[in-house]
């Protein structure tokens, strides 16, 4: 149950069956994941006029690994605020994350957006990130036995800014061993993963259409099925 609550690649299963959470891998951002990440900046944004005109003498130096470490782990506070500003009464929902995903993709594509990235990559990896990352914190860190769709705002802020799990954290299956419904949990996860892929694909197609036709019409956020969904065990 624990390793299903923490998505593929985030745990190590030992020979004796014990499941250990790989904390370090929670923060890894390989490949195109960065282009659709909730809170990490698109790598293409670093290809700006200033950086492209750095002289060889002022460029990267030997043993300058701090440059890469900072880029890999530094949260974009603007993106984080765009997400947290969606909260209502101190709570963030799956629907909030889904709308953030849609805006995240459109902002990367539309030329007039301050977040426009001419090197934006949308790939199979991007869709996998959209499917999982935008529900992962809520479903992993939530502490209610029968509501998988919402979480306290400060938990999300601490998760992304301090890179730590909440004090006393335990997965629902451990916290509620007698009442946790894994079948309901897993069904909710699958449903929202499927939704996130469709949201991402539709946003990408809409962004391409806006660019192609030069019509940057206001993009209203359509309601998702998660807006009113409360999954109960």
GROMACS .gro file of C-alpha atoms in nm:
model
  233
    1UNK     CA    1   0.000   0.000   0.000
    2UNK     CA    2   0.277   0.244   0.091
    3UNK     CA    3   0.470   0.204  -0.232
    4UNK     CA    4   0.149   0.248  -0.433
    5UNK     CA    5   0.077   0.572  -0.248
    6UNK     CA    6   0.421   0.693  -0.352
    7UNK     CA    7   0.444   0.677  -0.728
    8UNK     CA    8   0.673   0.460  -0.941
    9UNK     CA    9   1.042   0.522  -0.894
   10UNK     CA   10   1.004   0.697  -0.561
   11UNK     CA   11   1.061   0.394  -0.341
   12UNK     CA   12   1.305   0.107  -0.302
   13UNK     CA   13   1.161  -0.235  -0.223
   14UNK     CA   14   1.409  -0.452  -0.034
   15UNK     CA   15   1.441  -0.829  -0.069
   16UNK     CA   16   1.251  -0.881   0.254
   17UNK     CA   17   0.961  -0.676   0.119
   18UNK     CA   18   1.033  -0.365   0.325
   19UNK     CA   19   0.951  -0.046   0.134
   20UNK     CA   20   1.181   0.254   0.181
   21UNK     CA   21   1.107   0.602   0.051
   22UNK     CA   22   1.392   0.743  -0.159
   23UNK     CA   23   1.382   1.101  -0.028
   24UNK     CA   24   1.648   1.232  -0.266
   25UNK     CA   25   1.457   1.120  -0.576
   26UNK     CA   26   1.156   1.328  -0.472
   27UNK     CA   27   1.348   1.639  -0.577
   28UNK     CA   28   1.507   1.511  -0.899
   29UNK     CA   29   1.392   1.685  -1.215
   30UNK     CA   30   1.537   1.488  -1.510
   31UNK     CA   31   1.485   1.567  -1.875
   32UNK     CA   32   1.176   1.747  -1.998
   33UNK     CA   33   1.006   1.723  -1.659
   34UNK     CA   34   1.127   2.074  -1.588
   35UNK     CA   35   0.922   2.215  -1.875
   36UNK     CA   36   0.594   2.116  -1.712
   37UNK     CA   37   0.700   2.120  -1.347
   38UNK     CA   38   0.468   2.277  -1.093
   39UNK     CA   39   0.733   2.494  -0.932
   40UNK     CA   40   1.068   2.452  -1.110
   41UNK     CA   41   1.156   2.686  -1.400
   42UNK     CA   42   1.179   2.582  -1.762
   43UNK     CA   43   1.548   2.528  -1.847
   44UNK     CA   44   1.495   2.706  -2.179
   45UNK     CA   45   1.434   3.033  -1.996
   46UNK     CA   46   1.807   3.042  -1.918
   47UNK     CA   47   1.877   3.087  -2.288
   48UNK     CA   48   1.828   3.462  -2.269
   49UNK     CA   49   2.028   3.737  -2.437
   50UNK     CA   50   2.248   3.795  -2.133
   51UNK     CA   51   2.344   3.431  -2.088
   52UNK     CA   52   2.396   3.369  -2.459
   53UNK     CA   53   2.645   3.656  -2.477
   54UNK     CA   54   2.864   3.558  -2.182
   55UNK     CA   55   3.225   3.549  -2.294
   56UNK     CA   56   3.435   3.237  -2.263
   57UNK     CA   57   3.639   3.405  -1.991
   58UNK     CA   58   3.325   3.474  -1.787
   59UNK     CA   59   3.155   3.145  -1.862
   60UNK     CA   60   3.144   2.820  -1.672
   61UNK     CA   61   3.447   2.745  -1.462
   62UNK     CA   62   3.592   2.408  -1.358
   63UNK     CA   63   3.441   2.265  -1.039
   64UNK     CA   64   3.147   2.503  -1.068
   65UNK     CA   65   2.890   2.240  -0.972
   66UNK     CA   66   2.702   2.493  -0.758
   67UNK     CA   67   2.557   2.638  -1.079
   68UNK     CA   68   2.392   2.308  -1.166
   69UNK     CA   69   2.289   2.226  -0.810
   70UNK     CA   70   2.119   2.565  -0.767
   71UNK     CA   71   1.932   2.525  -1.096
   72UNK     CA   72   1.822   2.174  -1.009
   73UNK     CA   73   1.687   2.253  -0.665
   74UNK     CA   74   1.587   2.620  -0.674
   75UNK     CA   75   1.209   2.661  -0.667
   76UNK     CA   76   1.066   2.934  -0.886
   77UNK     CA   77   0.879   3.141  -0.629
   78UNK     CA   78   0.661   3.302  -0.897
   79UNK     CA   79   0.534   2.961  -1.009
   80UNK     CA   80   0.481   2.854  -0.649
   81UNK     CA   81   0.281   3.169  -0.579
   82UNK     CA   82   0.070   3.111  -0.889
   83UNK     CA   83  -0.020   2.775  -0.741
   84UNK     CA   84  -0.075   2.883  -0.381
   85UNK     CA   85  -0.283   3.186  -0.485
   86UNK     CA   86  -0.546   2.939  -0.602
   87UNK     CA   87  -0.611   2.824  -0.245
   88UNK     CA   88  -0.945   2.880  -0.074
   89UNK     CA   89  -0.974   2.908   0.303
   90UNK     CA   90  -0.619   2.780   0.346
   91UNK     CA   91  -0.675   2.469   0.134
   92UNK     CA   92  -0.546   2.357  -0.206
   93UNK     CA   93  -0.728   2.096  -0.412
   94UNK     CA   94  -0.654   1.863  -0.700
   95UNK     CA   95  -0.863   2.098  -0.916
   96UNK     CA   96  -0.639   2.390  -0.816
   97UNK     CA   97  -0.336   2.192  -0.928
   98UNK     CA   98  -0.507   2.098  -1.254
   99UNK     CA   99  -0.584   2.461  -1.335
  100UNK     CA  100  -0.226   2.550  -1.248
  101UNK     CA  101  -0.109   2.282  -1.492
  102UNK     CA  102  -0.319   2.429  -1.771
  103UNK     CA  103  -0.200   2.783  -1.707
  104UNK     CA  104   0.159   2.661  -1.676
  105UNK     CA  105   0.153   2.517  -2.030
  106UNK     CA  106  -0.030   2.812  -2.187
  107UNK     CA  107   0.209   3.062  -2.026
  108UNK     CA  108   0.505   2.871  -2.168
  109UNK     CA  109   0.360   2.880  -2.520
  110UNK     CA  110   0.198   3.222  -2.559
  111UNK     CA  111   0.455   3.482  -2.677
  112UNK     CA  112   0.308   3.773  -2.480
  113UNK     CA  113   0.338   3.583  -2.151
  114UNK     CA  114   0.627   3.679  -1.920
  115UNK     CA  115   0.678   3.302  -1.878
  116UNK     CA  116   0.700   3.237  -2.253
  117UNK     CA  117   0.968   2.983  -2.338
  118UNK     CA  118   1.069   2.954  -2.704
  119UNK     CA  119   1.249   2.629  -2.616
  120UNK     CA  120   0.948   2.473  -2.444
  121UNK     CA  121   0.938   2.094  -2.479
  122UNK     CA  122   0.617   1.891  -2.456
  123UNK     CA  123   0.689   1.521  -2.480
  124UNK     CA  124   0.588   1.182  -2.344
  125UNK     CA  125   0.792   1.270  -2.037
  126UNK     CA  126   0.595   1.591  -2.003
  127UNK     CA  127   0.265   1.402  -2.005
  128UNK     CA  128   0.395   1.160  -1.742
  129UNK     CA  129   0.489   1.455  -1.523
  130UNK     CA  130   0.151   1.617  -1.579
  131UNK     CA  131  -0.024   1.294  -1.486
  132UNK     CA  132   0.167   1.235  -1.164
  133UNK     CA  133   0.332   1.547  -1.026
  134UNK     CA  134   0.017   1.759  -1.019
  135UNK     CA  135  -0.162   1.520  -0.784
  136UNK     CA  136   0.136   1.366  -0.607
  137UNK     CA  137   0.174   1.613  -0.313
  138UNK     CA  138  -0.198   1.621  -0.236
  139UNK     CA  139  -0.247   1.246  -0.244
  140UNK     CA  140   0.080   1.163  -0.069
  141UNK     CA  141   0.070   1.419   0.211
  142UNK     CA  142  -0.303   1.437   0.283
  143UNK     CA  143  -0.407   1.322   0.628
  144UNK     CA  144  -0.779   1.250   0.583
  145UNK     CA  145  -0.895   0.893   0.546
  146UNK     CA  146  -1.174   0.957   0.293
  147UNK     CA  147  -1.082   1.283   0.120
  148UNK     CA  148  -0.796   1.249  -0.128
  149UNK     CA  149  -0.865   1.576  -0.309
  150UNK     CA  150  -0.748   1.854  -0.075
  151UNK     CA  151  -0.465   1.954   0.155
  152UNK     CA  152  -0.362   2.243   0.379
  153UNK     CA  153  -0.186   2.526   0.198
  154UNK     CA  154   0.103   2.544   0.445
  155UNK     CA  155   0.183   2.175   0.390
  156UNK     CA  156   0.233   2.239   0.018
  157UNK     CA  157   0.441   2.551   0.084
  158UNK     CA  158   0.668   2.366   0.327
  159UNK     CA  159   0.696   2.071   0.091
  160UNK     CA  160   0.829   2.284  -0.196
  161UNK     CA  161   1.028   2.545  -0.003
  162UNK     CA  162   1.185   2.335   0.271
  163UNK     CA  163   1.196   2.000   0.089
  164UNK     CA  164   1.064   1.813   0.388
  165UNK     CA  165   0.770   1.597   0.482
  166UNK     CA  166   0.535   1.718   0.757
  167UNK     CA  167   0.627   1.643   1.116
  168UNK     CA  168   0.497   1.299   1.210
  169UNK     CA  169   0.416   1.214   0.849
  170UNK     CA  170   0.277   0.869   0.773
  171UNK     CA  171   0.092   0.747   0.462
  172UNK     CA  172  -0.282   0.701   0.500
  173UNK     CA  173  -0.242   0.323   0.499
  174UNK     CA  174  -0.028   0.352   0.813
  175UNK     CA  175  -0.226   0.632   0.973
  176UNK     CA  176  -0.561   0.458   0.921
  177UNK     CA  177  -0.480   0.086   0.901
  178UNK     CA  178  -0.835  -0.030   0.966
  179UNK     CA  179  -1.038   0.221   0.764
  180UNK     CA  180  -0.820   0.325   0.469
  181UNK     CA  181  -0.970   0.206   0.140
  182UNK     CA  182  -0.682   0.142  -0.096
  183UNK     CA  183  -0.915   0.053  -0.384
  184UNK     CA  184  -1.087   0.392  -0.364
  185UNK     CA  185  -0.753   0.567  -0.330
  186UNK     CA  186  -0.604   0.393  -0.630
  187UNK     CA  187  -0.912   0.457  -0.843
  188UNK     CA  188  -0.900   0.828  -0.759
  189UNK     CA  189  -0.532   0.837  -0.848
  190UNK     CA  190  -0.594   0.673  -1.186
  191UNK     CA  191  -0.891   0.898  -1.266
  192UNK     CA  192  -0.695   1.214  -1.189
  193UNK     CA  193  -0.390   1.092  -1.379
  194UNK     CA  194  -0.609   1.041  -1.686
  195UNK     CA  195  -0.766   1.384  -1.639
  196UNK     CA  196  -0.427   1.552  -1.607
  197UNK     CA  197  -0.303   1.403  -1.933
  198UNK     CA  198  -0.612   1.532  -2.116
  199UNK     CA  199  -0.580   1.876  -1.954
  200UNK     CA  200  -0.215   1.896  -2.057
  201UNK     CA  201  -0.282   1.781  -2.413
  202UNK     CA  202  -0.574   2.023  -2.456
  203UNK     CA  203  -0.372   2.313  -2.314
  204UNK     CA  204  -0.083   2.234  -2.547
  205UNK     CA  205  -0.313   2.223  -2.851
  206UNK     CA  206  -0.486   2.544  -2.743
  207UNK     CA  207  -0.151   2.717  -2.696
  208UNK     CA  208  -0.031   2.608  -3.039
  209UNK     CA  209  -0.356   2.733  -3.193
  210UNK     CA  210  -0.321   3.071  -3.026
  211UNK     CA  211   0.034   3.106  -3.153
  212UNK     CA  212  -0.059   2.992  -3.504
  213UNK     CA  213  -0.350   3.232  -3.544
  214UNK     CA  214  -0.198   3.518  -3.349
  215UNK     CA  215  -0.513   3.543  -3.142
  216UNK     CA  216  -0.429   3.564  -2.775
  217UNK     CA  217  -0.783   3.550  -2.655
  218UNK     CA  218  -0.846   3.517  -2.288
  219UNK     CA  219  -0.835   3.148  -2.204
  220UNK     CA  220  -1.107   3.066  -1.953
  221UNK     CA  221  -1.038   2.781  -1.719
  222UNK     CA  222  -1.292   2.507  -1.785
  223UNK     CA  223  -1.423   2.323  -1.482
  224UNK     CA  224  -1.272   1.983  -1.420
  225UNK     CA  225  -1.449   1.687  -1.272
  226UNK     CA  226  -1.220   1.732  -0.972
  227UNK     CA  227  -1.382   2.065  -0.888
  228UNK     CA  228  -1.658   1.890  -0.702
  229UNK     CA  229  -1.513   1.546  -0.661
  230UNK     CA  230  -1.478   1.421  -0.306
  231UNK     CA  231  -1.358   1.064  -0.311
  232UNK     CA  232  -1.490   0.864  -0.024
  233UNK     CA  233  -1.375   0.523   0.082
   0.00000   0.00000   0.00000
